[in-house]
Coordinates of C-alpha atoms in Angstrom, one line a residue:
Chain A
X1 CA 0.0 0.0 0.0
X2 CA 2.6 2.6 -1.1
X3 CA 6.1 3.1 0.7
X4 CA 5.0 5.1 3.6
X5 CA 1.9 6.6 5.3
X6 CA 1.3 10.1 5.6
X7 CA -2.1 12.0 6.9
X8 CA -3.2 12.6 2.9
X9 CA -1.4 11.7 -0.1
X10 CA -1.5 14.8 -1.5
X11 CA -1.9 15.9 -5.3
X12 CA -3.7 18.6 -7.6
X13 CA -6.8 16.2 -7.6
X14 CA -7.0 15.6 -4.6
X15 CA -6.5 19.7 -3.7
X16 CA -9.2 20.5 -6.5
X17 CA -11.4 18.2 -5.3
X18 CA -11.1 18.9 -1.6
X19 CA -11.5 23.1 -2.4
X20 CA -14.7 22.2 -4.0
X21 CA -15.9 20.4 -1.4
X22 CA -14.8 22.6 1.4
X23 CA -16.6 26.0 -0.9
X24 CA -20.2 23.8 -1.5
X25 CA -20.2 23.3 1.9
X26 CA -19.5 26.6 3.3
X27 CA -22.2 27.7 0.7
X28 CA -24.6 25.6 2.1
X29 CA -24.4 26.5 5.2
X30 CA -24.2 30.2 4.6
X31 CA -26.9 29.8 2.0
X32 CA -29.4 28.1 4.8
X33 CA -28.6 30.1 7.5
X34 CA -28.9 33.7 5.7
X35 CA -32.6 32.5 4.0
X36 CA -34.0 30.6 7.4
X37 CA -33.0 33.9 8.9
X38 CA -34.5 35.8 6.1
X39 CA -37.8 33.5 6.1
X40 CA -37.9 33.5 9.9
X41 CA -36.5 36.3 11.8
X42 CA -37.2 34.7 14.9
X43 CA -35.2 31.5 14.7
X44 CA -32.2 31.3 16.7
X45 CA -28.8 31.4 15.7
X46 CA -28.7 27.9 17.2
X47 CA -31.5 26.0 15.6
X48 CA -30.3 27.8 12.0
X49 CA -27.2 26.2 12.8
X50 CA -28.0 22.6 14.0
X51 CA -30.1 21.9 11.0
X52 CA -28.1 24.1 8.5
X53 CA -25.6 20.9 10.0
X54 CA -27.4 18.2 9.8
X55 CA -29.3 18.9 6.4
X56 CA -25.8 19.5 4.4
X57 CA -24.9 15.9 6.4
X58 CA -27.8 14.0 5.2
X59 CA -27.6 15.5 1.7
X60 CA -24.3 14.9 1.3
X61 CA -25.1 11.5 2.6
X62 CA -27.2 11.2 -0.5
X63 CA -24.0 11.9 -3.0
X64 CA -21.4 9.5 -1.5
X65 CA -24.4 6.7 -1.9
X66 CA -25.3 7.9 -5.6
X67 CA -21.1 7.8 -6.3
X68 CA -21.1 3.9 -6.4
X69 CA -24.4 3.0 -8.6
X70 CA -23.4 6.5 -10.9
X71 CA -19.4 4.6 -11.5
X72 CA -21.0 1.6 -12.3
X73 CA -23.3 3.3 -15.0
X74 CA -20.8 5.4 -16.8
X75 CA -16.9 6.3 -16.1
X76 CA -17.2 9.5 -16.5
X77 CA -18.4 9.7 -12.9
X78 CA -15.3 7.7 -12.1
X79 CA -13.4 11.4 -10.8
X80 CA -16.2 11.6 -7.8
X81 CA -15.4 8.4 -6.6
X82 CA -11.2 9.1 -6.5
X83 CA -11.7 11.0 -3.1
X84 CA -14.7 9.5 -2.0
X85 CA -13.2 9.1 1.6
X86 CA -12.8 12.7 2.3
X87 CA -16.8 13.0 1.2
X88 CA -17.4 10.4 4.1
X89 CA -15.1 11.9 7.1
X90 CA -16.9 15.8 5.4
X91 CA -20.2 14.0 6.0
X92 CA -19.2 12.7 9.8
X93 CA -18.2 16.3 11.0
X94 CA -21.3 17.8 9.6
X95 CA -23.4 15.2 11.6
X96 CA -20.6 15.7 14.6
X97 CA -21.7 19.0 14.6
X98 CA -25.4 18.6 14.3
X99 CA -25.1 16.4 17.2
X100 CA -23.1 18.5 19.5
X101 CA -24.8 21.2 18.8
X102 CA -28.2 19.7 19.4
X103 CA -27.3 18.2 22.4
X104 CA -25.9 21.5 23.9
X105 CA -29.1 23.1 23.4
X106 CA -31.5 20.5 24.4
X107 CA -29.9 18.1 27.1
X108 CA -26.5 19.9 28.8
X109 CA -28.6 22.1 31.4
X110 CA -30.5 19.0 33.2
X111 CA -30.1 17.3 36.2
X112 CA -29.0 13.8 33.6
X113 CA -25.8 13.8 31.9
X114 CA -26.1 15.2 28.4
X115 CA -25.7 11.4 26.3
X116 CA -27.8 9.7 28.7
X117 CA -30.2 12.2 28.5
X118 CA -30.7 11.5 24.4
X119 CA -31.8 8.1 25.2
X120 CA -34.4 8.7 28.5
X121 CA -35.7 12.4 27.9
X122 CA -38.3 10.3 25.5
X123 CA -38.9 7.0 26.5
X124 CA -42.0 6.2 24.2
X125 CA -39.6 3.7 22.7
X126 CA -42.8 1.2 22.3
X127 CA -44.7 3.9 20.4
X128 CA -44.1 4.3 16.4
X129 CA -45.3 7.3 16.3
X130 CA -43.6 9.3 19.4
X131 CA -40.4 6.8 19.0
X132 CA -37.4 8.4 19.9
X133 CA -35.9 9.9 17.0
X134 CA -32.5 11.1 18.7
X135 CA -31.0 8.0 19.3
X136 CA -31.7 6.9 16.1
X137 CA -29.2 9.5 14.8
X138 CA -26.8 8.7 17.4
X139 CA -26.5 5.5 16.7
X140 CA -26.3 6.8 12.8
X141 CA -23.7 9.1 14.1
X142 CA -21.3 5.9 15.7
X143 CA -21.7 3.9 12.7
X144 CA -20.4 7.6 10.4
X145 CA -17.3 7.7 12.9
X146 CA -16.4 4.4 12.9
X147 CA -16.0 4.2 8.8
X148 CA -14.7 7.9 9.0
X149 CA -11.7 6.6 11.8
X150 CA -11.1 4.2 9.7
X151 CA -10.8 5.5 6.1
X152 CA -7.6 5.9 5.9
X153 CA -5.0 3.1 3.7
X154 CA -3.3 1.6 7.3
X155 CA -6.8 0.2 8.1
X156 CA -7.0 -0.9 4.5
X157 CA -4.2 -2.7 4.4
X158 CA -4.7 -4.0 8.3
X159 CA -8.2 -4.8 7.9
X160 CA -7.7 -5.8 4.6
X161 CA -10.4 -5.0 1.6
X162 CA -12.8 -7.4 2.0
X163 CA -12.8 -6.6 5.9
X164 CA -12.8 -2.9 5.6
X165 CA -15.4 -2.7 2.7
X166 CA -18.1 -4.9 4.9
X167 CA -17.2 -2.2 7.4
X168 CA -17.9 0.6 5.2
X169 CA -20.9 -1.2 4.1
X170 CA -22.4 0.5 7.7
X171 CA -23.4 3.1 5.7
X172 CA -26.6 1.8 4.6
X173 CA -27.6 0.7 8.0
X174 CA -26.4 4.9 8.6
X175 CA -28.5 6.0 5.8
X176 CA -31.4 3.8 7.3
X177 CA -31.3 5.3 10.9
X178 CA -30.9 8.8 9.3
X179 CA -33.9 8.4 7.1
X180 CA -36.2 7.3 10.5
X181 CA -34.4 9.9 12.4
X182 CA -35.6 12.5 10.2
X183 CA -38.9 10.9 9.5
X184 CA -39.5 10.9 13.2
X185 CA -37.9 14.2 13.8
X186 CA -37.7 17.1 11.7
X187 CA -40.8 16.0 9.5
X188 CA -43.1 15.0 12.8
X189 CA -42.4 19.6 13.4
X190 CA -42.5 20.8 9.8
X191 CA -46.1 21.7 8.6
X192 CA -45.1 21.9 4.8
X193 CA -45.4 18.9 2.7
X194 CA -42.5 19.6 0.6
X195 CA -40.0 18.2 3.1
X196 CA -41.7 14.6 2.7
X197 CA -41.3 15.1 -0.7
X198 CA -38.0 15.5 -0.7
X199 CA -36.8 12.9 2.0
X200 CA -39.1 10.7 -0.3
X201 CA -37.6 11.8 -3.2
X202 CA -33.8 10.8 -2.1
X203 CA -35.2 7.5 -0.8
X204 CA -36.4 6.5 -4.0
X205 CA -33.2 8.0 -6.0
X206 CA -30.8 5.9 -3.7
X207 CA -33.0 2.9 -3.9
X208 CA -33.6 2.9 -7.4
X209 CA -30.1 4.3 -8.7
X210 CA -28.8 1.0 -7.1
X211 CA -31.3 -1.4 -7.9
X212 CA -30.7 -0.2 -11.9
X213 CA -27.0 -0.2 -11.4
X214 CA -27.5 -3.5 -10.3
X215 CA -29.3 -4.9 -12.6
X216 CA -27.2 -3.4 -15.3
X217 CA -23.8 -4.6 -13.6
X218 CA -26.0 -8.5 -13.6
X219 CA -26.5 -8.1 -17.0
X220 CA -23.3 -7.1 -18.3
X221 CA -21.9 -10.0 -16.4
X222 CA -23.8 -12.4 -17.9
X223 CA -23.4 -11.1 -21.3
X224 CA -19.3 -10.9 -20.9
X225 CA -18.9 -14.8 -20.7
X226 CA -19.8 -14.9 -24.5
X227 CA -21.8 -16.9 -26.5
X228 CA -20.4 -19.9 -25.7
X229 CA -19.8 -19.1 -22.0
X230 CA -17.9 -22.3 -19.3
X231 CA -18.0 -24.5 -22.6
X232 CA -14.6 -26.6 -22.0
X233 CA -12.2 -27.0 -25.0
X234 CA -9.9 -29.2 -23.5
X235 CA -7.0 -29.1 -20.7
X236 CA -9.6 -27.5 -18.3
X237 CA -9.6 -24.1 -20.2
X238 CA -13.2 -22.7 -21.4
X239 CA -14.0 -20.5 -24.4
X240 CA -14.7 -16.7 -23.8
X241 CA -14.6 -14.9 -27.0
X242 CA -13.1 -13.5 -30.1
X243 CA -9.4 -11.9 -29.9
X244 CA -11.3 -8.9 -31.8
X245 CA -13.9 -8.5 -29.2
X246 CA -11.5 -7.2 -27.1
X247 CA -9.9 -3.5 -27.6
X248 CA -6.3 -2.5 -27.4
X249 CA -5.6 -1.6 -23.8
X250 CA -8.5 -2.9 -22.6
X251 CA -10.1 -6.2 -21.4
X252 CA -13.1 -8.6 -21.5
X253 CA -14.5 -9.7 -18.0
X254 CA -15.9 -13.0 -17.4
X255 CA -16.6 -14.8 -14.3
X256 CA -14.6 -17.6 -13.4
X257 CA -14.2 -19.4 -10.1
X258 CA -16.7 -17.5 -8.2
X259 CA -15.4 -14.0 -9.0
X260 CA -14.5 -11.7 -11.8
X261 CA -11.3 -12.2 -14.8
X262 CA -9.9 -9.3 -16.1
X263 CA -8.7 -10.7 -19.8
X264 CA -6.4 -7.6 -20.5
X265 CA -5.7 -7.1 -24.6
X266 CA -2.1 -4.9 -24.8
X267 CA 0.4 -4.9 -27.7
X268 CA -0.8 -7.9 -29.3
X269 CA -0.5 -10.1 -26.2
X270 CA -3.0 -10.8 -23.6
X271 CA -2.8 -11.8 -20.1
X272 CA -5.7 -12.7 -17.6
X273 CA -5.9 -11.5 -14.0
X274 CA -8.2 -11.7 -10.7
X275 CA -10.3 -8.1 -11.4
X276 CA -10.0 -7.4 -7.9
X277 CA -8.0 -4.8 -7.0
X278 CA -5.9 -5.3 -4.0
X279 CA -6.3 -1.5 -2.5
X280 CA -10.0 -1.3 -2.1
X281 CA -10.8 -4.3 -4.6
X282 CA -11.7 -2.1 -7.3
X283 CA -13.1 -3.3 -10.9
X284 CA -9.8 -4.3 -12.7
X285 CA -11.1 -4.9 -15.7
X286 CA -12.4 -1.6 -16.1
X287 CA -9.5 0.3 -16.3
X288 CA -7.0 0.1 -18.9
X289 CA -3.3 -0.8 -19.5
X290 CA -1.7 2.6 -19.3
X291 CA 2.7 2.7 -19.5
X292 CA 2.7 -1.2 -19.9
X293 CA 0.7 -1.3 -16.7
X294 CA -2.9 -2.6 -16.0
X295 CA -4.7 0.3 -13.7
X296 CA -7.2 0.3 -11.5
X297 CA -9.4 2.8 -12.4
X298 CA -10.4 3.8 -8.6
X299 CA -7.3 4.8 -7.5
X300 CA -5.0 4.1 -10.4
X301 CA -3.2 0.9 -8.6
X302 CA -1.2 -0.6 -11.0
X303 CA -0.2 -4.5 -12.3
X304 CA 2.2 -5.4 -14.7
X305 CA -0.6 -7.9 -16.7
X306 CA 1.9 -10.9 -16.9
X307 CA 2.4 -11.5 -13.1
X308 CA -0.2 -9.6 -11.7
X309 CA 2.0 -7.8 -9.5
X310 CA 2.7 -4.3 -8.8
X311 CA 5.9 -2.7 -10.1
X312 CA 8.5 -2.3 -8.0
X313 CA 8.7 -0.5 -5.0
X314 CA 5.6 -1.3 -4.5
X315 CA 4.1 -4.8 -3.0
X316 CA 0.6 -5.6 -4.4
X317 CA -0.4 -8.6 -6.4
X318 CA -2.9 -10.2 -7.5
X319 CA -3.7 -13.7 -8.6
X320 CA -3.6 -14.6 -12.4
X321 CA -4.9 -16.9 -14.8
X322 CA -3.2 -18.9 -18.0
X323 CA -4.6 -17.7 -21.5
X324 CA -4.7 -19.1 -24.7
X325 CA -5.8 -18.4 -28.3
X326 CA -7.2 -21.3 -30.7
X327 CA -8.5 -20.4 -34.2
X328 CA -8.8 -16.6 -33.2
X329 CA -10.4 -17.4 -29.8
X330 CA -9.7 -16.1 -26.7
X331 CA -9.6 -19.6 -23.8
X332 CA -9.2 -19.4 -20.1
X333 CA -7.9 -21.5 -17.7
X334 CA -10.6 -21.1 -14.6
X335 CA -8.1 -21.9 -12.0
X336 CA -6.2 -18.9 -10.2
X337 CA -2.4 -19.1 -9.6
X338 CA -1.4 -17.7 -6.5
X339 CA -0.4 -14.1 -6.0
X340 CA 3.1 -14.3 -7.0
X341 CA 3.1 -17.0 -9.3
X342 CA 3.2 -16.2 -13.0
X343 CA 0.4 -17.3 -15.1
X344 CA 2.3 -15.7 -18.2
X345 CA 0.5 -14.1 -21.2
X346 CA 0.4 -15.2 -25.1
X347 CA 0.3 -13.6 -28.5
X348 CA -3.3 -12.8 -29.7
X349 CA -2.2 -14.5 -33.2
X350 CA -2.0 -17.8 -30.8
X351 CA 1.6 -18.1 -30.3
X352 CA 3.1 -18.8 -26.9
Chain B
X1 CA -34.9 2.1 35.4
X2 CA -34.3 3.1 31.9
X3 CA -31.5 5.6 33.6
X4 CA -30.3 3.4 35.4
X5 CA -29.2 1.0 32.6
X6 CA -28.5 4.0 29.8
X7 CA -25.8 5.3 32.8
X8 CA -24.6 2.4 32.7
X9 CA -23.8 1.3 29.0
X10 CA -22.8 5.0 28.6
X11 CA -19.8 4.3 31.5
X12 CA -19.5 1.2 29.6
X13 CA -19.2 3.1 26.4
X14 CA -16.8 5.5 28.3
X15 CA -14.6 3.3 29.8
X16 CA -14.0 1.3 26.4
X17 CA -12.9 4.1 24.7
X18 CA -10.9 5.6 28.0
X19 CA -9.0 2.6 27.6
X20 CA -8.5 2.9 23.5
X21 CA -7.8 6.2 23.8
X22 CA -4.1 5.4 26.4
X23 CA -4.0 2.4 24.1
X24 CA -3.9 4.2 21.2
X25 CA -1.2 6.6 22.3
X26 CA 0.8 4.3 22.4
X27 CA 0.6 1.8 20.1
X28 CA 0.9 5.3 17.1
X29 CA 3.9 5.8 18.7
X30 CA 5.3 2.3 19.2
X31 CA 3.3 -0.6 18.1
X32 CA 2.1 0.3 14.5
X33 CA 5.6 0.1 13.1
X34 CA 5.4 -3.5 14.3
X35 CA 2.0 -4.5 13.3
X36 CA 2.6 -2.9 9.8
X37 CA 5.7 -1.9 9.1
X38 CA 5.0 0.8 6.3
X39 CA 3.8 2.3 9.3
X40 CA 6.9 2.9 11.0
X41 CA 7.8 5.5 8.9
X42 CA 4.9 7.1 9.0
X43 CA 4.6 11.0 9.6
X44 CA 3.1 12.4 12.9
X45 CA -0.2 13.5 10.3
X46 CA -1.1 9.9 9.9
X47 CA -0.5 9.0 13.3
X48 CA -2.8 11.6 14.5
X49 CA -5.1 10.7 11.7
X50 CA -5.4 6.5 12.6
X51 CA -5.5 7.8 16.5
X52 CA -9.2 7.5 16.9
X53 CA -9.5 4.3 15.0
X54 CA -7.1 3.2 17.0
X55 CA -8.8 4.1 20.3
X56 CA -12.5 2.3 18.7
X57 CA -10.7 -1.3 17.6
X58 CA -8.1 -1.5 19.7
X59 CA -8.8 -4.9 21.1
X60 CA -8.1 -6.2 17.7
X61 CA -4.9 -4.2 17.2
X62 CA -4.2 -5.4 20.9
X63 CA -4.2 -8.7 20.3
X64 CA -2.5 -7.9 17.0
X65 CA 0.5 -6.0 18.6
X66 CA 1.0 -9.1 21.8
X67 CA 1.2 -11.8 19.3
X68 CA 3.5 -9.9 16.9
X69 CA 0.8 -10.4 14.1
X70 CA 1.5 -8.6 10.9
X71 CA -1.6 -7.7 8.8
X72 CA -3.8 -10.5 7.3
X73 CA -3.7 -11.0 3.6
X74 CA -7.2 -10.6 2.0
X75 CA -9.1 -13.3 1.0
X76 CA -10.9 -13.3 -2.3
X77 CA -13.3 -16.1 -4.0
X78 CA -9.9 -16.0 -6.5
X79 CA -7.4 -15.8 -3.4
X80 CA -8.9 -18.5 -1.4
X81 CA -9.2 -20.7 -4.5
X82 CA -5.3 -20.5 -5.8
X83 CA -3.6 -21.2 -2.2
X84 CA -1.3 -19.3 -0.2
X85 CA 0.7 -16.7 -2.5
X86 CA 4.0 -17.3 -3.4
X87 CA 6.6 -16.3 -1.0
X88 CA 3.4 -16.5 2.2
X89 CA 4.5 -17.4 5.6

């Protein structure tokens, strides 16, 4: 995971993209605070600022979950996703706020202390409709600072992907308690309709942006194994597809022993690898081969295709797959080598 | 009742993370070079930054640390399937 850790790996993209994050936000807020003071002149500076808070948290909450689904659509939203992290930890210090702000206006001047106060100052716990709603975005609020204290590439690598990712999955069960905690909250004191509408609204954009991105993505995977998809041709390998179908620079992916292959096409060779990134398993196969390399568009880890490992000084790998051509066809072997073990590569004309 | 037992998982809750938090004092400045040792180059911005992360799992990192653990290698469908990587302990 790179040579050495530092707080933020720094670069212009990551500067840009940070800036523009750091100015919509500080529009937001200035932007809420300046019309609820213009629309109600009687609203404290307070209560301006605890929802000015937790509105720009819960909305932004709504673009890191559209960033996954939207990448999966089209590339071109690929640039969102590069920095996604610093959306999330953003996202926690807005709720941070919310909470801390909240919780200093309406629980540090009793006789309980403050936290314990958020889960006993309602206790209609077995009532839907006067349910506690403040615990709910606590809880919300743990689950956002355990993925933001642990976004950075040491738990990555510590955790490892797989761990780290089911981790980060927590955002949904986030999202969830942030949805009721609004539902319960905010909406149970506003008389206008138009705030249903548009908690509604984002519920069925995230739900439906990744129920269509997932349908899509099941799709494409069935259609990538090719006409004549797991047929065996002999010595265990199976047919995929045409040497044309693939571009230069750029691979087919099929699924082979219970996960995606990354079939790379580069200089009239081609080389199969596991299309699971070793960073943050990121799609493999849907980046290209650029300097020689294969690179993950995510974060732009890179493989040399023939080993499946990263270029020196750097550590990754990833496991890799023999390839063959036969009368113009591309033919895979299913069965992974192990990180570290060279499947090799062959000429698209069907030399060795 | 109900105060009763919310004081008491939130002193629960406290002492958990009073604990992570000396924990994790020390183990940025001495055990995460030997958990990982990328790490032990790390600049003072990172340590500060894997600090409260540290303080929330440190059980796991803990354990980690007294057993001289390095840090697991994934496991994939494609890992799990090809064996130990070449060059594994």
């Amino acid at each position: 995971m790179g040579l050495e850790y530092r707080a933020v790996g720094w670069n212009r993209q990551k500067k840009l993209y940070d800036l523009t994050l750091a100015a919509a936000v500080a529009v937001y807020l200035a932007a809420f605070v300046g019309v609820g003071l213009a629309l109600k002149p009687n609203a404290t500076a307070e209560t301006l600022l605890i929802r000015a808070f937790g509105t720009a948290a819960f909305a932004l909450l709504h673009v890191i979950l559209s960033i996954g689904p939207l990448c999966r659509l089209s590339p071109r939203f690929l640039p969102l996703l590069y920095n996604r992290r610093h959306l999330g930890v953003t996202m926690f210090f807005l709720g941070l706020a919310h909470a801390a702000l909240s919780i200093v206006q309406f629980h540090l001047f009793g006789d309980v202390n403050p936290l314990v106060s958020v889960f006993t100052s309602n206790a209609h716990y077995g009532d839907v409709a006067d349910f506690p709603f403040q615990p709910l975005g606590l809880a919300a609020l743990v689950v956002l600072f355990l993925m933001a204290a642990t976004s950075h590439d040491f738990w990555l690598h510590n955790l490892t992907a797989p761990t780290w990712k089911a981790l980060h999955m927590g955002v949904y069960v986030a999202y969830g308690l942030l949805v009721m905690h609004v539902a319960l909250g905010a909406l149970q004191a506003e008389r206008s309709p138009l705030y249903v509408v548009l908690v509604g609204a984002g519920l069925a954009w995230v739900l439906g942006l990744h129920l269509y991105a997932a349908g899509r993505e099941a799709a494409r995977d069935r259609a990538g194994v090719g006409p004549a998809a797991g047929e065996e041709v002999g010595d265990g390998f199976v047919d995929v597809c045409a040497v044309d179908e693939i571009p230069d620079a750029r691979a087919r992916v099929v699924c082979a022993a219970g996960e995606r292959v990354a079939i790379y096409r580069y200089g009239g060779r081609l080389a199969a690898v596991s299309s699971v990134c070793q960073h943050q398993n990121g799609p493999l196969g849907e980046g290209r081969v650029i300097d020689g390399c294969i690179t993950c568009p995510w974060h732009g880890y890179q493989y040399v295709p023939e080993t499946g490992e990263s270029p020196p000084p750097f550590t990754e790998r990833v496991p890799t797959f023999p390839v063959r051509v036969r009368d113009g066809r591309v033919q895979l072997d299913p069965r992974p080598r192990p990180a570290g073990r060279p499947a090799g590569s062959c000429s698209v004309k069907g030399a060795p | 009742m109900l105060v009763t037992l919310v004081s008491w998982l939130v002193g629960l809750a406290a002492a958990y993370l009073a604990v992570g938090l000396v924990f994790a004092v020390a183990f940025v400045t001495r055990g995460a070079g030997r958990v990982d040792p990328v790490a032990a180059h790390g600049t003072w911005g990172f340590r500060l930054a894997i600090l409260p992360g540290c303080a929330a799992l440190w059980p796991l990192l803990a354990r980690r640390w007294a057993r001289g653990e390095r840090a697991p290698v994934e496991r994939t469908p494609h890992r799990d399937a090809a064996g130990p990587a070449e060059g594994a302990p």
